[in-house]
Amino acid sequence: MRIQPNTERLGPFRHLRLSFPSPITMSHAKFLPSYLLLLTLLPLLFSSLACFSAFSNTKGNEPRANDPVLESITMDPVERDTLFRVMKNMSSDRDWRSSNPDPCKPDSSWPGIECKPGLDNLLHVTRLDFGAAPNPTCKESATFPSEIFELPYLASIFFLDCFKGVETSLSLPPPTRKAPPPAYASLQQLSLISNPSFVGAIPSHIFSLTSLRVLTLSQNRLHGTIPDSISELNSLVHLDLSYNSLTGSIPSQIGRLKDLVGLDLSYNSLTGSIPPSIGQLRLLQKLDLSSNSIAGIVPDSLQNLRFLDFLALSNNNLSGEFPKGIAKLQNLQYFIMDDNPMFVKLPWQLGRLAKLQELRLSNSGYSGVIPGSFAWLRNLTTLSLENNRLTGGIPAGLSELGKLYHLNLSSNLLSGVVPFDAGFFKRLGSNMDLRENSGLCINGSQSLDGINIGVDVCRDNGSDSSLPKSVDKSGGAPFQVCNFYFQRQIFVKSGCAY
């Protein structure tokens, strides 16, 4: 048991400390900027160590564990009784009432609880964590404890891998004009992660949690639509509803969440289009809408997200041109947009995203040439353009990208001599894939040291006659002509003539 940490010490990202790893964090963790990944994982560390850091604040006149004042105060008896009812419903690890009759006392061995002294000279529960060791485990019959909202100072609730037996749902007591549940005004974080028996819809009156800053309901079995009222949570910094079965469209009012830093709606069944109001989220750093059925274009308003550094739109039905001002996303480091029926040319403006580290645009019907401007991406580590209809040669400037370690240009219509030297081949090794580009060849003098990149050796070491038989002497597209049909996950070649 510990006192609630002083978040003022955490600087401009103090609110992100309250977020927890989400399913998309797990699936895309390798794409996240290192500092964002750290900020995402730190809260779980704090949660897991809750019972080991009792009364750790030492700033100014804050109380300490050995403070005789703390030894003399206790909990409000009504609040304590509510806490015991919550624990009886949730966990059978021990007889909570008899083993720890005063669970907020400094010498308590009760795990997963955080307390804070109030101005009324009483200790109050400010945080409860369940499911993640060493916090209390949840019994098979546990259901979501709606009485938890009767704890008037509660600021954070966390359930991880907790509800696995009896189906339960997010039970929010309906607010009343006279007396809404006390915690509705105090709760800042509500996190339920990886609960296979957590079902149902998100209550429309979730807007009653007026102080909520972090809402994480990921990797559960929620269904129904995202209520429009979620856009009334004006203090929200982090919203994660990923890995559920949510349907319908993204609320058009989502742009009202002016303080939002992270938005993750991935791995649901959302339809409709990306609302233009999303461009009003001027503080947004992470946007993940991948693995839904979202259609239409990427709205031009996306160019307003100047702090965005992680953008994932993969595995949807998006099509058409990129936003005209996409080059304005100067903080973008990770752009992941595979598996969409785009069927346009790659915009040269992508080469102006100076901080870009990963660019993944595979299996999306892109045509034309690979823009030479991609050679400007000096921080690029991964370039994946496989399973498209790209033509022409590989830009020679890509060989100068010193940080590149993964290059996949396979299954396109590329032609000409591969412009990489032996050092480039050696550095990338098996992380380079140029297969199924019948017009490509490599200079016979290059030593690949046994590395198979899927390209044949040129016949005459770089002369016009060196190109494979399937390519004309002008270095243009191969004689082999195929019709490509876009499917959700793969291109299927048919009717190829040799």
mmCIF file of C-alpha atoms in Angstrom, residues 121-481:
data_model
loop_
_atom_site.group_PDB
_atom_site.id
_atom_site.type_symbol
_atom_site.label_atom_id
_atom_site.label_comp_id
_atom_site.label_asym_id
_atom_site.label_seq_id
_atom_site.Cartn_x
_atom_site.Cartn_y
_atom_site.Cartn_z
ATOM 1 C CA ASN A 121 -7.715 13.736 8.709
ATOM 2 C CA LEU A 122 -8.834 10.398 7.294
ATOM 3 C CA LEU A 123 -7.090 8.008 4.906
ATOM 4 C CA HIS A 124 -8.881 7.466 1.593
ATOM 5 C CA VAL A 125 -8.528 4.843 -1.137
ATOM 6 C CA THR A 126 -7.275 6.512 -4.311
ATOM 7 C CA ARG A 127 -6.315 3.490 -6.414
ATOM 8 C CA LEU A 128 -7.213 -0.202 -6.757
ATOM 9 C CA ASP A 129 -5.350 -2.685 -8.985
ATOM 10 C CA PHE A 130 -6.426 -6.263 -9.668
ATOM 11 C CA GLY A 131 -4.980 -9.162 -11.599
ATOM 12 C CA ALA A 132 -1.346 -8.134 -12.172
ATOM 13 C CA ALA A 133 0.993 -9.660 -9.587
ATOM 14 C CA PRO A 134 1.573 -8.824 -6.814
ATOM 15 C CA ASN A 135 -1.916 -7.315 -6.803
ATOM 16 C CA PRO A 136 -4.958 -9.393 -5.766
ATOM 17 C CA THR A 137 -5.986 -12.080 -8.216
ATOM 18 C CA CYS A 138 -9.598 -12.335 -9.310
ATOM 19 C CA LYS A 139 -11.778 -15.324 -8.528
ATOM 20 C CA GLU A 140 -13.725 -17.153 -11.249
ATOM 21 C CA SER A 141 -17.040 -15.731 -10.099
ATOM 22 C CA ALA A 142 -15.831 -12.118 -10.005
ATOM 23 C CA THR A 143 -17.976 -9.537 -11.770
ATOM 24 C CA PHE A 144 -17.392 -5.851 -12.317
ATOM 25 C CA PRO A 145 -17.943 -4.211 -8.895
ATOM 26 C CA SER A 146 -20.234 -1.226 -9.501
ATOM 27 C CA GLU A 147 -20.004 -0.344 -5.799
ATOM 28 C CA ILE A 148 -16.439 0.730 -6.517
ATOM 29 C CA PHE A 149 -17.847 4.088 -7.606
ATOM 30 C CA GLU A 150 -18.998 4.696 -4.039
ATOM 31 C CA LEU A 151 -15.378 5.306 -3.003
ATOM 32 C CA PRO A 152 -15.354 9.118 -3.020
ATOM 33 C CA TYR A 153 -11.616 9.678 -3.541
ATOM 34 C CA LEU A 154 -10.929 6.880 -6.016
ATOM 35 C CA ALA A 155 -8.732 8.149 -8.868
ATOM 36 C CA SER A 156 -7.621 4.947 -10.636
ATOM 37 C CA ILE A 157 -9.057 1.469 -11.282
ATOM 38 C CA PHE A 158 -7.080 -1.239 -13.074
ATOM 39 C CA PHE A 159 -8.223 -4.783 -13.996
ATOM 40 C CA LEU A 160 -5.813 -7.021 -15.943
ATOM 41 C CA ASP A 161 -6.787 -10.559 -17.003
ATOM 42 C CA CYS A 162 -9.390 -10.501 -14.277
ATOM 43 C CA PHE A 163 -12.857 -11.437 -15.570
ATOM 44 C CA LYS A 164 -12.522 -14.919 -17.057
ATOM 45 C CA GLY A 165 -15.467 -16.922 -15.681
ATOM 46 C CA VAL A 166 -18.830 -15.214 -15.366
ATOM 47 C CA GLU A 167 -19.723 -12.743 -18.098
ATOM 48 C CA THR A 168 -19.869 -9.195 -16.814
ATOM 49 C CA SER A 169 -20.060 -5.682 -18.239
ATOM 50 C CA LEU A 170 -19.120 -2.125 -17.408
ATOM 51 C CA SER A 171 -21.792 -1.294 -14.867
ATOM 52 C CA LEU A 172 -21.953 2.438 -14.290
ATOM 53 C CA PRO A 173 -24.726 3.461 -11.900
ATOM 54 C CA PRO A 174 -26.858 6.020 -13.756
ATOM 55 C CA PRO A 175 -26.139 9.530 -12.504
ATOM 56 C CA THR A 176 -28.837 11.470 -10.711
ATOM 57 C CA ARG A 177 -29.200 15.216 -10.449
ATOM 58 C CA LYS A 178 -29.133 15.150 -6.658
ATOM 59 C CA ALA A 179 -26.285 12.779 -5.891
ATOM 60 C CA PRO A 180 -24.159 11.117 -8.608
ATOM 61 C CA PRO A 181 -21.865 8.327 -7.375
ATOM 62 C CA PRO A 182 -18.955 9.987 -5.515
ATOM 63 C CA ALA A 183 -16.178 8.539 -7.687
ATOM 64 C CA TYR A 184 -17.676 10.031 -10.848
ATOM 65 C CA ALA A 185 -15.972 13.307 -9.972
ATOM 66 C CA SER A 186 -12.661 11.854 -8.737
ATOM 67 C CA LEU A 187 -11.886 9.009 -11.176
ATOM 68 C CA GLN A 188 -9.042 9.807 -13.566
ATOM 69 C CA GLN A 189 -8.169 6.343 -14.896
ATOM 70 C CA LEU A 190 -10.382 3.391 -15.824
ATOM 71 C CA SER A 191 -8.435 0.483 -17.306
ATOM 72 C CA LEU A 192 -9.733 -3.002 -18.108
ATOM 73 C CA ILE A 193 -7.300 -5.043 -20.198
ATOM 74 C CA SER A 194 -7.451 -8.642 -21.426
ATOM 75 C CA ASN A 195 -10.662 -9.776 -19.736
ATOM 76 C CA PRO A 196 -12.267 -12.544 -21.849
ATOM 77 C CA SER A 197 -15.570 -12.417 -19.955
ATOM 78 C CA PHE A 198 -15.896 -8.637 -20.051
ATOM 79 C CA VAL A 199 -18.709 -8.120 -22.574
ATOM 80 C CA GLY A 200 -21.514 -5.743 -23.475
ATOM 81 C CA ALA A 201 -21.618 -2.195 -24.748
ATOM 82 C CA ILE A 202 -19.882 0.939 -23.542
ATOM 83 C CA PRO A 203 -22.539 2.783 -21.490
ATOM 84 C CA SER A 204 -23.790 5.977 -23.084
ATOM 85 C CA HIS A 205 -23.540 7.797 -19.744
ATOM 86 C CA ILE A 206 -19.807 7.223 -19.548
ATOM 87 C CA PHE A 207 -19.586 11.008 -20.005
ATOM 88 C CA SER A 208 -20.542 11.201 -16.299
ATOM 89 C CA LEU A 209 -16.921 10.361 -15.411
ATOM 90 C CA THR A 210 -16.101 14.027 -15.685
ATOM 91 C CA SER A 211 -12.463 13.850 -14.500
ATOM 92 C CA LEU A 212 -11.434 10.845 -16.590
ATOM 93 C CA ARG A 213 -8.041 11.225 -18.245
ATOM 94 C CA VAL A 214 -7.255 7.620 -19.226
ATOM 95 C CA LEU A 215 -9.848 5.191 -20.603
ATOM 96 C CA THR A 216 -8.407 1.822 -21.602
ATOM 97 C CA LEU A 217 -10.882 -0.954 -22.454
ATOM 98 C CA SER A 218 -8.679 -3.101 -24.683
ATOM 99 C CA GLN A 219 -8.554 -6.816 -25.433
ATOM 100 C CA ASN A 220 -12.011 -7.565 -24.084
ATOM 101 C CA ARG A 221 -15.244 -8.671 -25.784
ATOM 102 C CA LEU A 222 -17.056 -5.365 -25.964
ATOM 103 C CA HIS A 223 -19.568 -4.914 -28.765
ATOM 104 C CA GLY A 224 -21.957 -2.262 -30.015
ATOM 105 C CA THR A 225 -21.004 1.213 -31.160
ATOM 106 C CA ILE A 226 -18.704 3.810 -29.676
ATOM 107 C CA PRO A 227 -21.151 6.164 -27.957
ATOM 108 C CA ASP A 228 -21.130 9.764 -29.177
ATOM 109 C CA SER A 229 -21.060 10.811 -25.531
ATOM 110 C CA ILE A 230 -17.470 9.621 -25.238
ATOM 111 C CA SER A 231 -16.567 12.887 -26.965
ATOM 112 C CA GLU A 232 -17.783 14.730 -23.863
ATOM 113 C CA LEU A 233 -14.907 13.416 -21.746
ATOM 114 C CA ASN A 234 -13.125 16.727 -22.084
ATOM 115 C CA SER A 235 -10.166 15.831 -19.859
ATOM 116 C CA LEU A 236 -9.315 12.629 -21.740
ATOM 117 C CA VAL A 237 -5.621 12.208 -22.622
ATOM 118 C CA HIS A 238 -5.545 8.541 -23.638
ATOM 119 C CA LEU A 239 -8.362 6.511 -25.264
ATOM 120 C CA ASP A 240 -7.778 2.847 -26.092
ATOM 121 C CA LEU A 241 -10.695 0.634 -27.214
ATOM 122 C CA SER A 242 -8.588 -1.764 -29.289
ATOM 123 C CA TYR A 243 -9.096 -5.507 -29.726
ATOM 124 C CA ASN A 244 -12.844 -5.680 -29.201
ATOM 125 C CA SER A 245 -15.837 -6.226 -31.498
ATOM 126 C CA LEU A 246 -17.029 -2.650 -31.741
ATOM 127 C CA THR A 247 -19.068 -1.716 -34.798
ATOM 128 C CA GLY A 248 -20.441 1.434 -36.399
ATOM 129 C CA SER A 249 -18.424 4.523 -37.226
ATOM 130 C CA ILE A 250 -15.969 6.676 -35.334
ATOM 131 C CA PRO A 251 -17.992 9.449 -33.632
ATOM 132 C CA SER A 252 -17.873 12.591 -35.742
ATOM 133 C CA GLN A 253 -17.460 14.627 -32.542
ATOM 134 C CA ILE A 254 -14.165 12.915 -31.672
ATOM 135 C CA GLY A 255 -12.418 16.203 -32.396
ATOM 136 C CA ARG A 256 -13.791 17.648 -29.165
ATOM 137 C CA LEU A 257 -11.199 15.703 -27.162
ATOM 138 C CA LYS A 258 -8.703 18.546 -27.376
ATOM 139 C CA ASP A 259 -6.259 17.096 -24.817
ATOM 140 C CA LEU A 260 -6.015 13.661 -26.433
ATOM 141 C CA VAL A 261 -2.456 12.397 -26.901
ATOM 142 C CA GLY A 262 -3.144 8.740 -27.760
ATOM 143 C CA LEU A 263 -6.090 7.273 -29.721
ATOM 144 C CA ASP A 264 -6.220 3.520 -30.412
ATOM 145 C CA LEU A 265 -9.341 1.991 -31.995
ATOM 146 C CA SER A 266 -7.526 -0.826 -33.798
ATOM 147 C CA TYR A 267 -8.702 -4.421 -34.234
ATOM 148 C CA ASN A 268 -12.442 -3.833 -34.167
ATOM 149 C CA SER A 269 -15.110 -3.915 -36.891
ATOM 150 C CA LEU A 270 -15.547 -0.192 -37.359
ATOM 151 C CA THR A 271 -16.971 1.059 -40.644
ATOM 152 C CA GLY A 272 -17.624 4.444 -42.202
ATOM 153 C CA SER A 273 -14.850 6.921 -42.854
ATOM 154 C CA ILE A 274 -12.204 8.730 -40.831
ATOM 155 C CA PRO A 275 -14.045 11.833 -39.562
ATOM 156 C CA PRO A 276 -12.403 15.104 -40.648
ATOM 157 C CA SER A 277 -12.757 16.349 -37.067
ATOM 158 C CA ILE A 278 -9.874 14.066 -36.126
ATOM 159 C CA GLY A 279 -7.655 16.855 -37.413
ATOM 160 C CA GLN A 280 -8.760 18.943 -34.428
ATOM 161 C CA LEU A 281 -6.799 16.700 -32.050
ATOM 162 C CA ARG A 282 -3.800 19.003 -32.226
ATOM 163 C CA LEU A 283 -1.887 17.297 -29.367
ATOM 164 C CA LEU A 284 -2.251 13.762 -30.761
ATOM 165 C CA GLN A 285 0.967 11.724 -30.881
ATOM 166 C CA LYS A 286 -0.339 8.209 -31.555
ATOM 167 C CA LEU A 287 -3.216 7.317 -33.910
ATOM 168 C CA ASP A 288 -4.000 3.662 -34.583
ATOM 169 C CA LEU A 289 -7.092 2.750 -36.594
ATOM 170 C CA SER A 290 -5.669 -0.415 -38.144
ATOM 171 C CA SER A 291 -7.571 -3.663 -38.756
ATOM 172 C CA ASN A 292 -11.084 -2.309 -39.160
ATOM 173 C CA SER A 293 -13.291 -1.839 -42.214
ATOM 174 C CA ILE A 294 -12.885 1.927 -42.507
ATOM 175 C CA ALA A 295 -13.321 3.195 -46.066
ATOM 176 C CA GLY A 296 -12.953 6.417 -48.031
ATOM 177 C CA ILE A 297 -9.973 8.722 -48.189
ATOM 178 C CA VAL A 298 -7.546 9.823 -45.514
ATOM 179 C CA PRO A 299 -8.902 13.320 -44.741
ATOM 180 C CA ASP A 300 -6.757 16.346 -45.503
ATOM 181 C CA SER A 301 -7.306 17.520 -41.919
ATOM 182 C CA LEU A 302 -4.829 14.851 -40.807
ATOM 183 C CA GLN A 303 -2.073 17.258 -41.813
ATOM 184 C CA ASN A 304 -2.964 19.354 -38.761
ATOM 185 C CA LEU A 305 -1.613 16.720 -36.359
ATOM 186 C CA ARG A 306 1.820 18.291 -36.087
ATOM 187 C CA PHE A 307 2.841 16.267 -32.994
ATOM 188 C CA LEU A 308 1.882 12.911 -34.526
ATOM 189 C CA ASP A 309 4.759 10.423 -34.508
ATOM 190 C CA PHE A 310 2.907 7.085 -34.853
ATOM 191 C CA LEU A 311 0.247 6.554 -37.542
ATOM 192 C CA ALA A 312 -1.196 3.101 -38.258
ATOM 193 C CA LEU A 313 -4.031 2.690 -40.784
ATOM 194 C CA SER A 314 -3.287 -0.823 -42.047
ATOM 195 C CA ASN A 315 -5.832 -3.439 -43.078
ATOM 196 C CA ASN A 316 -8.789 -1.203 -43.895
ATOM 197 C CA ASN A 317 -10.605 -0.234 -47.099
ATOM 198 C CA LEU A 318 -9.008 3.190 -47.519
ATOM 199 C CA SER A 319 -8.397 4.419 -51.053
ATOM 200 C CA GLY A 320 -7.491 7.479 -53.062
ATOM 201 C CA GLU A 321 -4.857 10.147 -52.744
ATOM 202 C CA PHE A 322 -2.851 10.954 -49.625
ATOM 203 C CA PRO A 323 -3.591 14.242 -47.812
ATOM 204 C CA LYS A 324 -2.124 17.116 -49.795
ATOM 205 C CA GLY A 325 -0.241 18.422 -46.787
ATOM 206 C CA ILE A 326 1.113 15.114 -45.523
ATOM 207 C CA ALA A 327 4.633 16.591 -45.586
ATOM 208 C CA LYS A 328 3.554 18.825 -42.694
ATOM 209 C CA LEU A 329 3.691 15.839 -40.324
ATOM 210 C CA GLN A 330 7.282 16.634 -39.486
ATOM 211 C CA ASN A 331 7.303 14.621 -36.249
ATOM 212 C CA LEU A 332 6.062 11.410 -37.889
ATOM 213 C CA GLN A 333 8.398 8.492 -37.209
ATOM 214 C CA TYR A 334 6.219 5.457 -37.952
ATOM 215 C CA PHE A 335 3.796 5.326 -40.896
ATOM 216 C CA ILE A 336 2.125 1.924 -41.229
ATOM 217 C CA MET A 337 -0.536 1.680 -43.939
ATOM 218 C CA ASP A 338 -0.351 -1.799 -45.473
ATOM 219 C CA ASP A 339 -3.319 -3.649 -46.982
ATOM 220 C CA ASN A 340 -5.541 -0.891 -48.326
ATOM 221 C CA PRO A 341 -6.901 -0.614 -51.915
ATOM 222 C CA MET A 342 -5.202 2.730 -52.568
ATOM 223 C CA PHE A 343 -4.386 2.262 -56.309
ATOM 224 C CA VAL A 344 -2.552 5.591 -56.678
ATOM 225 C CA LYS A 345 1.038 6.649 -57.217
ATOM 226 C CA LEU A 346 3.332 7.055 -54.240
ATOM 227 C CA PRO A 347 3.554 10.770 -53.401
ATOM 228 C CA TRP A 348 7.031 12.250 -53.531
ATOM 229 C CA GLN A 349 6.102 14.387 -50.500
ATOM 230 C CA LEU A 350 6.652 11.355 -48.252
ATOM 231 C CA GLY A 351 10.345 11.992 -48.787
ATOM 232 C CA ARG A 352 10.029 15.216 -46.814
ATOM 233 C CA LEU A 353 9.130 13.416 -43.560
ATOM 234 C CA ALA A 354 12.627 13.858 -42.190
ATOM 235 C CA LYS A 355 12.093 11.941 -38.928
ATOM 236 C CA LEU A 356 10.454 8.910 -40.546
ATOM 237 C CA GLN A 357 11.950 5.623 -39.348
ATOM 238 C CA GLU A 358 9.488 3.051 -40.699
ATOM 239 C CA LEU A 359 7.411 3.293 -43.876
ATOM 240 C CA ARG A 360 5.151 0.316 -44.583
ATOM 241 C CA LEU A 361 2.883 0.583 -47.615
ATOM 242 C CA SER A 362 2.693 -2.986 -48.898
ATOM 243 C CA ASN A 363 -0.166 -4.769 -50.673
ATOM 244 C CA SER A 364 -2.058 -1.615 -51.611
ATOM 245 C CA GLY A 365 -2.001 -1.364 -55.423
ATOM 246 C CA TYR A 366 0.487 1.501 -55.694
ATOM 247 C CA SER A 367 1.712 2.127 -59.239
ATOM 248 C CA GLY A 368 4.340 4.270 -60.927
ATOM 249 C CA VAL A 369 7.913 4.610 -59.783
ATOM 250 C CA ILE A 370 9.448 4.646 -56.330
ATOM 251 C CA PRO A 371 9.972 8.374 -55.706
ATOM 252 C CA GLY A 372 13.604 9.396 -55.697
ATOM 253 C CA SER A 373 12.741 11.647 -52.754
ATOM 254 C CA PHE A 374 12.702 8.550 -50.546
ATOM 255 C CA ALA A 375 16.500 8.905 -50.557
ATOM 256 C CA TRP A 376 16.001 11.984 -48.368
ATOM 257 C CA LEU A 377 14.702 9.845 -45.492
ATOM 258 C CA ARG A 378 18.003 9.706 -43.657
ATOM 259 C CA ASN A 379 16.484 8.204 -40.484
ATOM 260 C CA LEU A 380 14.661 5.410 -42.310
ATOM 261 C CA THR A 381 15.262 1.925 -40.914
ATOM 262 C CA THR A 382 12.446 -0.005 -42.635
ATOM 263 C CA LEU A 383 10.939 0.373 -46.101
ATOM 264 C CA SER A 384 8.251 -2.139 -47.088
ATOM 265 C CA LEU A 385 6.642 -1.676 -50.497
ATOM 266 C CA GLU A 386 6.031 -5.307 -51.454
ATOM 267 C CA ASN A 387 2.998 -6.625 -53.359
ATOM 268 C CA ASN A 388 2.266 -3.482 -55.340
ATOM 269 C CA ARG A 389 2.523 -2.551 -59.040
ATOM 270 C CA LEU A 390 5.596 -0.334 -58.896
ATOM 271 C CA THR A 391 7.606 0.068 -62.095
ATOM 272 C CA GLY A 392 10.927 1.545 -63.157
ATOM 273 C CA GLY A 393 14.203 1.162 -61.371
ATOM 274 C CA ILE A 394 15.212 1.206 -57.732
ATOM 275 C CA PRO A 395 16.349 4.755 -56.837
ATOM 276 C CA ALA A 396 20.131 4.748 -56.472
ATOM 277 C CA GLY A 397 19.834 7.137 -53.525
ATOM 278 C CA LEU A 398 18.418 4.372 -51.332
ATOM 279 C CA SER A 399 21.937 2.972 -51.114
ATOM 280 C CA GLU A 400 22.942 6.064 -49.127
ATOM 281 C CA LEU A 401 20.428 5.440 -46.323
ATOM 282 C CA GLY A 402 22.904 4.427 -43.654
ATOM 283 C CA LYS A 403 20.289 3.453 -41.057
ATOM 284 C CA LEU A 404 18.242 1.213 -43.351
ATOM 285 C CA TYR A 405 18.233 -2.399 -42.182
ATOM 286 C CA HIS A 406 15.018 -3.779 -43.688
ATOM 287 C CA LEU A 407 14.063 -3.371 -47.355
ATOM 288 C CA ASN A 408 11.250 -5.291 -49.037
ATOM 289 C CA LEU A 409 10.422 -4.422 -52.652
ATOM 290 C CA SER A 410 9.295 -7.910 -53.673
ATOM 291 C CA SER A 411 6.360 -8.743 -55.968
ATOM 292 C CA ASN A 412 6.364 -5.573 -58.046
ATOM 293 C CA LEU A 413 7.212 -4.758 -61.694
ATOM 294 C CA LEU A 414 10.610 -3.181 -61.036
ATOM 295 C CA SER A 415 13.350 -3.347 -63.649
ATOM 296 C CA GLY A 416 16.980 -2.451 -64.267
ATOM 297 C CA VAL A 417 20.229 -3.045 -62.407
ATOM 298 C CA VAL A 418 20.025 -3.121 -58.614
ATOM 299 C CA PRO A 419 22.033 -0.017 -57.566
ATOM 300 C CA PHE A 420 23.511 -1.355 -54.324
ATOM 301 C CA ASP A 421 27.128 -2.139 -53.556
ATOM 302 C CA ALA A 422 28.553 -5.115 -51.675
ATOM 303 C CA GLY A 423 28.558 -3.242 -48.375
ATOM 304 C CA PHE A 424 24.834 -2.537 -48.658
ATOM 305 C CA PHE A 425 24.078 -6.181 -49.443
ATOM 306 C CA LYS A 426 26.182 -7.304 -46.493
ATOM 307 C CA ARG A 427 24.569 -4.857 -44.070
ATOM 308 C CA LEU A 428 20.991 -5.837 -44.889
ATOM 309 C CA GLY A 429 21.642 -9.510 -45.595
ATOM 310 C CA SER A 430 18.446 -11.538 -45.396
ATOM 311 C CA ASN A 431 16.515 -8.405 -44.427
ATOM 312 C CA MET A 432 16.435 -7.400 -48.115
ATOM 313 C CA ASP A 433 13.859 -8.993 -50.412
ATOM 314 C CA LEU A 434 13.688 -8.142 -54.121
ATOM 315 C CA ARG A 435 12.039 -11.347 -55.348
ATOM 316 C CA GLU A 436 9.382 -11.518 -58.055
ATOM 317 C CA ASN A 437 10.605 -8.507 -60.001
ATOM 318 C CA SER A 438 11.458 -10.216 -63.278
ATOM 319 C CA GLY A 439 13.111 -7.125 -64.731
ATOM 320 C CA LEU A 440 15.710 -6.698 -61.982
ATOM 321 C CA CYS A 441 19.266 -7.993 -62.079
ATOM 322 C CA ILE A 442 22.480 -7.509 -60.115
ATOM 323 C CA ASN A 443 25.933 -6.744 -61.414
ATOM 324 C CA GLY A 444 27.851 -9.977 -61.785
ATOM 325 C CA SER A 445 30.896 -8.501 -60.064
ATOM 326 C CA GLN A 446 28.969 -8.041 -56.821
ATOM 327 C CA SER A 447 29.609 -10.631 -54.140
ATOM 328 C CA LEU A 448 26.507 -11.563 -52.155
ATOM 329 C CA ASP A 449 28.306 -14.023 -49.855
ATOM 330 C CA GLY A 450 25.525 -16.542 -50.190
ATOM 331 C CA ILE A 451 22.719 -14.040 -49.536
ATOM 332 C CA ASN A 452 19.624 -14.785 -51.617
ATOM 333 C CA ILE A 453 17.758 -11.601 -52.509
ATOM 334 C CA GLY A 454 15.752 -13.270 -55.275
ATOM 335 C CA VAL A 455 17.406 -11.496 -58.238
ATOM 336 C CA ASP A 456 19.472 -12.999 -61.074
ATOM 337 C CA VAL A 457 22.874 -11.802 -62.188
ATOM 338 C CA CYS A 458 22.948 -9.449 -65.193
ATOM 339 C CA ARG A 459 24.208 -11.158 -68.361
ATOM 340 C CA ASP A 460 26.930 -8.688 -69.400
ATOM 341 C CA ASN A 461 27.813 -6.811 -66.186
ATOM 342 C CA GLY A 462 25.824 -3.665 -66.631
ATOM 343 C CA SER A 463 25.614 -3.029 -70.385
ATOM 344 C CA ASP A 464 22.337 -2.562 -72.182
ATOM 345 C CA SER A 465 22.389 -6.227 -73.054
ATOM 346 C CA SER A 466 22.869 -7.180 -69.439
ATOM 347 C CA LEU A 467 19.207 -7.054 -68.516
ATOM 348 C CA PRO A 468 17.220 -10.275 -68.194
ATOM 349 C CA LYS A 469 15.469 -11.536 -71.303
ATOM 350 C CA SER A 470 12.128 -10.444 -69.900
ATOM 351 C CA VAL A 471 13.199 -6.767 -70.009
ATOM 352 C CA ASP A 472 13.701 -4.675 -73.134
ATOM 353 C CA LYS A 473 16.997 -2.826 -73.727
ATOM 354 C CA SER A 474 15.508 0.538 -72.782
ATOM 355 C CA GLY A 475 15.247 -0.605 -69.194
ATOM 356 C CA GLY A 476 11.499 -0.193 -69.137
ATOM 357 C CA ALA A 477 8.814 -2.472 -67.816
ATOM 358 C CA PRO A 478 9.166 -6.225 -68.399
ATOM 359 C CA PHE A 479 7.493 -7.909 -71.354
ATOM 360 C CA GLN A 480 5.686 -10.094 -68.878
ATOM 361 C CA VAL A 481 2.300 -8.484 -68.395
#
